Amino acid sequence: MERYSYILSVGTIIKQYIGNALCDMFYQKLFLRIAYSFCHGKRADKKAR
């Protein structure tokens, strides 16, 4: 019984860690995309004028 709970707790820790890593990656990509489009949008405005 103890062994089972140990495996379960390790599983939740790993799941939590992987989940956090995925979230960080997702937010980083989202932020980079927003920053990229923002910068390029500004450049496009300057070229238009």
PDB file of N, CA and C in Angstrom:
ATOM      1  N   MET A   1       0.836  -1.202   0.000  1.00  0.00           N
ATOM      2  CA  MET A   1       0.000   0.000   0.000  1.00  0.00           C
ATOM      3  C   MET A   1       0.874   1.257   0.000  1.00  0.00           C
ATOM      4  N   GLU A   2       1.936   1.247   0.809  1.00  0.00           N
ATOM      5  CA  GLU A   2       2.815   2.418   0.887  1.00  0.00           C
ATOM      6  C   GLU A   2       3.498   2.658  -0.459  1.00  0.00           C
ATOM      7  N   ARG A   3       3.898   1.554  -1.076  1.00  0.00           N
ATOM      8  CA  ARG A   3       4.582   1.641  -2.360  1.00  0.00           C
ATOM      9  C   ARG A   3       3.672   2.312  -3.392  1.00  0.00           C
ATOM     10  N   TYR A   4       2.403   1.936  -3.382  1.00  0.00           N
ATOM     11  CA  TYR A   4       1.440   2.487  -4.340  1.00  0.00           C
ATOM     12  C   TYR A   4       1.291   3.997  -4.159  1.00  0.00           C
ATOM     13  N   SER A   5       1.174   4.438  -2.919  1.00  0.00           N
ATOM     14  CA  SER A   5       1.017   5.876  -2.654  1.00  0.00           C
ATOM     15  C   SER A   5       2.290   6.629  -3.059  1.00  0.00           C
ATOM     16  N   TYR A   6       3.450   5.987  -2.887  1.00  0.00           N
ATOM     17  CA  TYR A   6       4.722   6.613  -3.283  1.00  0.00           C
ATOM     18  C   TYR A   6       4.745   6.835  -4.797  1.00  0.00           C
ATOM     19  N   ILE A   7       4.366   5.794  -5.550  1.00  0.00           N
ATOM     20  CA  ILE A   7       4.321   5.898  -7.016  1.00  0.00           C
ATOM     21  C   ILE A   7       3.330   6.983  -7.421  1.00  0.00           C
ATOM     22  N   LEU A   8       2.204   7.039  -6.740  1.00  0.00           N
ATOM     23  CA  LEU A   8       1.164   8.020  -7.050  1.00  0.00           C
ATOM     24  C   LEU A   8       1.683   9.434  -6.820  1.00  0.00           C
ATOM     25  N   SER A   9       2.370   9.652  -5.682  1.00  0.00           N
ATOM     26  CA  SER A   9       2.881  10.996  -5.371  1.00  0.00           C
ATOM     27  C   SER A   9       3.954  11.407  -6.372  1.00  0.00           C
ATOM     28  N   VAL A  10       4.827  10.480  -6.748  1.00  0.00           N
ATOM     29  CA  VAL A  10       5.866  10.778  -7.738  1.00  0.00           C
ATOM     30  C   VAL A  10       5.203  11.128  -9.066  1.00  0.00           C
ATOM     31  N   GLY A  11       4.152  10.390  -9.415  1.00  0.00           N
ATOM     32  CA  GLY A  11       3.431  10.657 -10.656  1.00  0.00           C
ATOM     33  C   GLY A  11       2.832  12.046 -10.667  1.00  0.00           C
ATOM     34  N   THR A  12       2.233  12.455  -9.544  1.00  0.00           N
ATOM     35  CA  THR A  12       1.625  13.787  -9.490  1.00  0.00           C
ATOM     36  C   THR A  12       2.695  14.869  -9.583  1.00  0.00           C
ATOM     37  N   ILE A  13       3.842  14.646  -8.941  1.00  0.00           N
ATOM     38  CA  ILE A  13       4.933  15.633  -8.993  1.00  0.00           C
ATOM     39  C   ILE A  13       5.421  15.775 -10.433  1.00  0.00           C
ATOM     40  N   ILE A  14       5.632  14.640 -11.104  1.00  0.00           N
ATOM     41  CA  ILE A  14       6.101  14.669 -12.499  1.00  0.00           C
ATOM     42  C   ILE A  14       5.067  15.362 -13.378  1.00  0.00           C
ATOM     43  N   LYS A  15       3.787  15.013 -13.161  1.00  0.00           N
ATOM     44  CA  LYS A  15       2.720  15.615 -13.958  1.00  0.00           C
ATOM     45  C   LYS A  15       2.694  17.124 -13.752  1.00  0.00           C
ATOM     46  N   GLN A  16       2.843  17.544 -12.504  1.00  0.00           N
ATOM     47  CA  GLN A  16       2.836  18.968 -12.167  1.00  0.00           C
ATOM     48  C   GLN A  16       4.013  19.667 -12.854  1.00  0.00           C
ATOM     49  N   TYR A  17       5.184  19.053 -12.779  1.00  0.00           N
ATOM     50  CA  TYR A  17       6.393  19.643 -13.362  1.00  0.00           C
ATOM     51  C   TYR A  17       6.249  19.774 -14.877  1.00  0.00           C
ATOM     52  N   ILE A  18       5.795  18.691 -15.522  1.00  0.00           N
ATOM     53  CA  ILE A  18       5.616  18.707 -16.979  1.00  0.00           C
ATOM     54  C   ILE A  18       4.552  19.733 -17.350  1.00  0.00           C
ATOM     55  N   GLY A  19       3.479  19.786 -16.564  1.00  0.00           N
ATOM     56  CA  GLY A  19       2.417  20.756 -16.829  1.00  0.00           C
ATOM     57  C   GLY A  19       2.949  22.176 -16.745  1.00  0.00           C
ATOM     58  N   ASN A  20       3.743  22.461 -15.717  1.00  0.00           N
ATOM     59  CA  ASN A  20       4.321  23.802 -15.558  1.00  0.00           C
ATOM     60  C   ASN A  20       5.249  24.123 -16.719  1.00  0.00           C
ATOM     61  N   ALA A  21       6.058  23.158 -17.116  1.00  0.00           N
ATOM     62  CA  ALA A  21       6.992  23.371 -18.223  1.00  0.00           C
ATOM     63  C   ALA A  21       6.225  23.673 -19.504  1.00  0.00           C
ATOM     64  N   LEU A  22       5.138  22.911 -19.743  1.00  0.00           N
ATOM     65  CA  LEU A  22       4.333  23.133 -20.946  1.00  0.00           C
ATOM     66  C   LEU A  22       3.694  24.510 -20.902  1.00  0.00           C
ATOM     67  N   CYS A  23       3.185  24.899 -19.735  1.00  0.00           N
ATOM     68  CA  CYS A  23       2.568  26.218 -19.592  1.00  0.00           C
ATOM     69  C   CYS A  23       3.595  27.306 -19.875  1.00  0.00           C
ATOM     70  N   ASP A  24       4.790  27.169 -19.309  1.00  0.00           N
ATOM     71  CA  ASP A  24       5.848  28.161 -19.523  1.00  0.00           C
ATOM     72  C   ASP A  24       6.174  28.268 -21.009  1.00  0.00           C
ATOM     73  N   MET A  25       6.308  27.112 -21.670  1.00  0.00           N
ATOM     74  CA  MET A  25       6.610  27.097 -23.093  1.00  0.00           C
ATOM     75  C   MET A  25       5.507  27.792 -23.879  1.00  0.00           C
ATOM     76  N   PHE A  26       4.256  27.473 -23.521  1.00  0.00           N
ATOM     77  CA  PHE A  26       3.106  28.052 -24.223  1.00  0.00           C
ATOM     78  C   PHE A  26       3.102  29.564 -24.082  1.00  0.00           C
ATOM     79  N   TYR A  27       3.296  30.051 -22.842  1.00  0.00           N
ATOM     80  CA  TYR A  27       3.275  31.495 -22.613  1.00  0.00           C
ATOM     81  C   TYR A  27       4.459  32.178 -23.290  1.00  0.00           C
ATOM     82  N   GLN A  28       5.618  31.518 -23.306  1.00  0.00           N
ATOM     83  CA  GLN A  28       6.793  32.084 -23.978  1.00  0.00           C
ATOM     84  C   GLN A  28       6.515  32.243 -25.464  1.00  0.00           C
ATOM     85  N   LYS A  29       5.950  31.199 -26.082  1.00  0.00           N
ATOM     86  CA  LYS A  29       5.643  31.254 -27.513  1.00  0.00           C
ATOM     87  C   LYS A  29       4.623  32.342 -27.786  1.00  0.00           C
ATOM     88  N   LEU A  30       3.605  32.414 -26.929  1.00  0.00           N
ATOM     89  CA  LEU A  30       2.552  33.419 -27.097  1.00  0.00           C
ATOM     90  C   LEU A  30       3.156  34.815 -26.997  1.00  0.00           C
ATOM     91  N   PHE A  31       4.010  35.019 -25.995  1.00  0.00           N
ATOM     92  CA  PHE A  31       4.640  36.327 -25.782  1.00  0.00           C
ATOM     93  C   PHE A  31       5.525  36.695 -26.976  1.00  0.00           C
ATOM     94  N   LEU A  32       6.329  35.728 -27.448  1.00  0.00           N
ATOM     95  CA  LEU A  32       7.215  35.979 -28.590  1.00  0.00           C
ATOM     96  C   LEU A  32       6.401  36.344 -29.822  1.00  0.00           C
ATOM     97  N   ARG A  33       5.285  35.635 -30.034  1.00  0.00           N
ATOM     98  CA  ARG A  33       4.448  35.904 -31.200  1.00  0.00           C
ATOM     99  C   ARG A  33       3.854  37.302 -31.127  1.00  0.00           C
ATOM    100  N   ILE A  34       3.384  37.691 -29.927  1.00  0.00           N
ATOM    101  CA  ILE A  34       2.795  39.027 -29.750  1.00  0.00           C
ATOM    102  C   ILE A  34       3.870  40.092 -29.972  1.00  0.00           C
ATOM    103  N   ALA A  35       5.045  39.897 -29.368  1.00  0.00           N
ATOM    104  CA  ALA A  35       6.138  40.866 -29.514  1.00  0.00           C
ATOM    105  C   ALA A  35       6.556  40.965 -30.981  1.00  0.00           C
ATOM    106  N   TYR A  36       6.653  39.828 -31.651  1.00  0.00           N
ATOM    107  CA  TYR A  36       7.059  39.789 -33.063  1.00  0.00           C
ATOM    108  C   TYR A  36       6.060  40.545 -33.930  1.00  0.00           C
ATOM    109  N   SER A  37       4.769  40.228 -33.769  1.00  0.00           N
ATOM    110  CA  SER A  37       3.744  40.885 -34.591  1.00  0.00           C
ATOM    111  C   SER A  37       3.682  42.375 -34.263  1.00  0.00           C
ATOM    112  N   PHE A  38       3.896  42.723 -32.995  1.00  0.00           N
ATOM    113  CA  PHE A  38       3.862  44.132 -32.571  1.00  0.00           C
ATOM    114  C   PHE A  38       4.993  44.901 -33.258  1.00  0.00           C
ATOM    115  N   CYS A  39       6.207  44.343 -33.214  1.00  0.00           N
ATOM    116  CA  CYS A  39       7.374  44.998 -33.832  1.00  0.00           C
ATOM    117  C   CYS A  39       7.171  45.124 -35.335  1.00  0.00           C
ATOM    118  N   HIS A  40       6.737  44.048 -35.966  1.00  0.00           N
ATOM    119  CA  HIS A  40       6.571  44.070 -37.415  1.00  0.00           C
ATOM    120  C   HIS A  40       5.408  44.965 -37.812  1.00  0.00           C
ATOM    121  N   GLY A  41       4.391  45.030 -36.960  1.00  0.00           N
ATOM    122  CA  GLY A  41       3.263  45.924 -37.238  1.00  0.00           C
ATOM    123  C   GLY A  41       3.733  47.370 -37.245  1.00  0.00           C
ATOM    124  N   LYS A  42       4.609  47.715 -36.295  1.00  0.00           N
ATOM    125  CA  LYS A  42       5.155  49.082 -36.213  1.00  0.00           C
ATOM    126  C   LYS A  42       5.972  49.387 -37.461  1.00  0.00           C
ATOM    127  N   ARG A  43       6.804  48.441 -37.885  1.00  0.00           N
ATOM    128  CA  ARG A  43       7.638  48.632 -39.074  1.00  0.00           C
ATOM    129  C   ARG A  43       6.764  48.829 -40.302  1.00  0.00           C
ATOM    130  N   ALA A  44       5.694  48.061 -40.386  1.00  0.00           N
ATOM    131  CA  ALA A  44       4.788  48.167 -41.532  1.00  0.00           C
ATOM    132  C   ALA A  44       4.163  49.560 -41.558  1.00  0.00           C
ATOM    133  N   ASP A  45       3.807  50.087 -40.390  1.00  0.00           N
ATOM    134  CA  ASP A  45       3.224  51.431 -40.315  1.00  0.00           C
ATOM    135  C   ASP A  45       4.222  52.472 -40.818  1.00  0.00           C
ATOM    136  N   LYS A  46       5.479  52.336 -40.418  1.00  0.00           N
ATOM    137  CA  LYS A  46       6.509  53.305 -40.830  1.00  0.00           C
ATOM    138  C   LYS A  46       6.704  53.257 -42.347  1.00  0.00           C
ATOM    139  N   LYS A  47       6.690  52.056 -42.909  1.00  0.00           N
ATOM    140  CA  LYS A  47       6.864  51.909 -44.361  1.00  0.00           C
ATOM    141  C   LYS A  47       5.677  52.520 -45.103  1.00  0.00           C
ATOM    142  N   ALA A  48       4.477  52.343 -44.557  1.00  0.00           N
ATOM    143  CA  ALA A  48       3.265  52.859 -45.205  1.00  0.00           C
ATOM    144  C   ALA A  48       3.330  54.382 -45.280  1.00  0.00           C
ATOM    145  N   ARG A  49       3.844  55.016 -44.227  1.00  0.00           N
ATOM    146  CA  ARG A  49       3.961  56.479 -44.213  1.00  0.00           C
ATOM    147  C   ARG A  49       5.157  56.873 -45.044  1.00  0.00           C
TER     148      ARG A  49
END
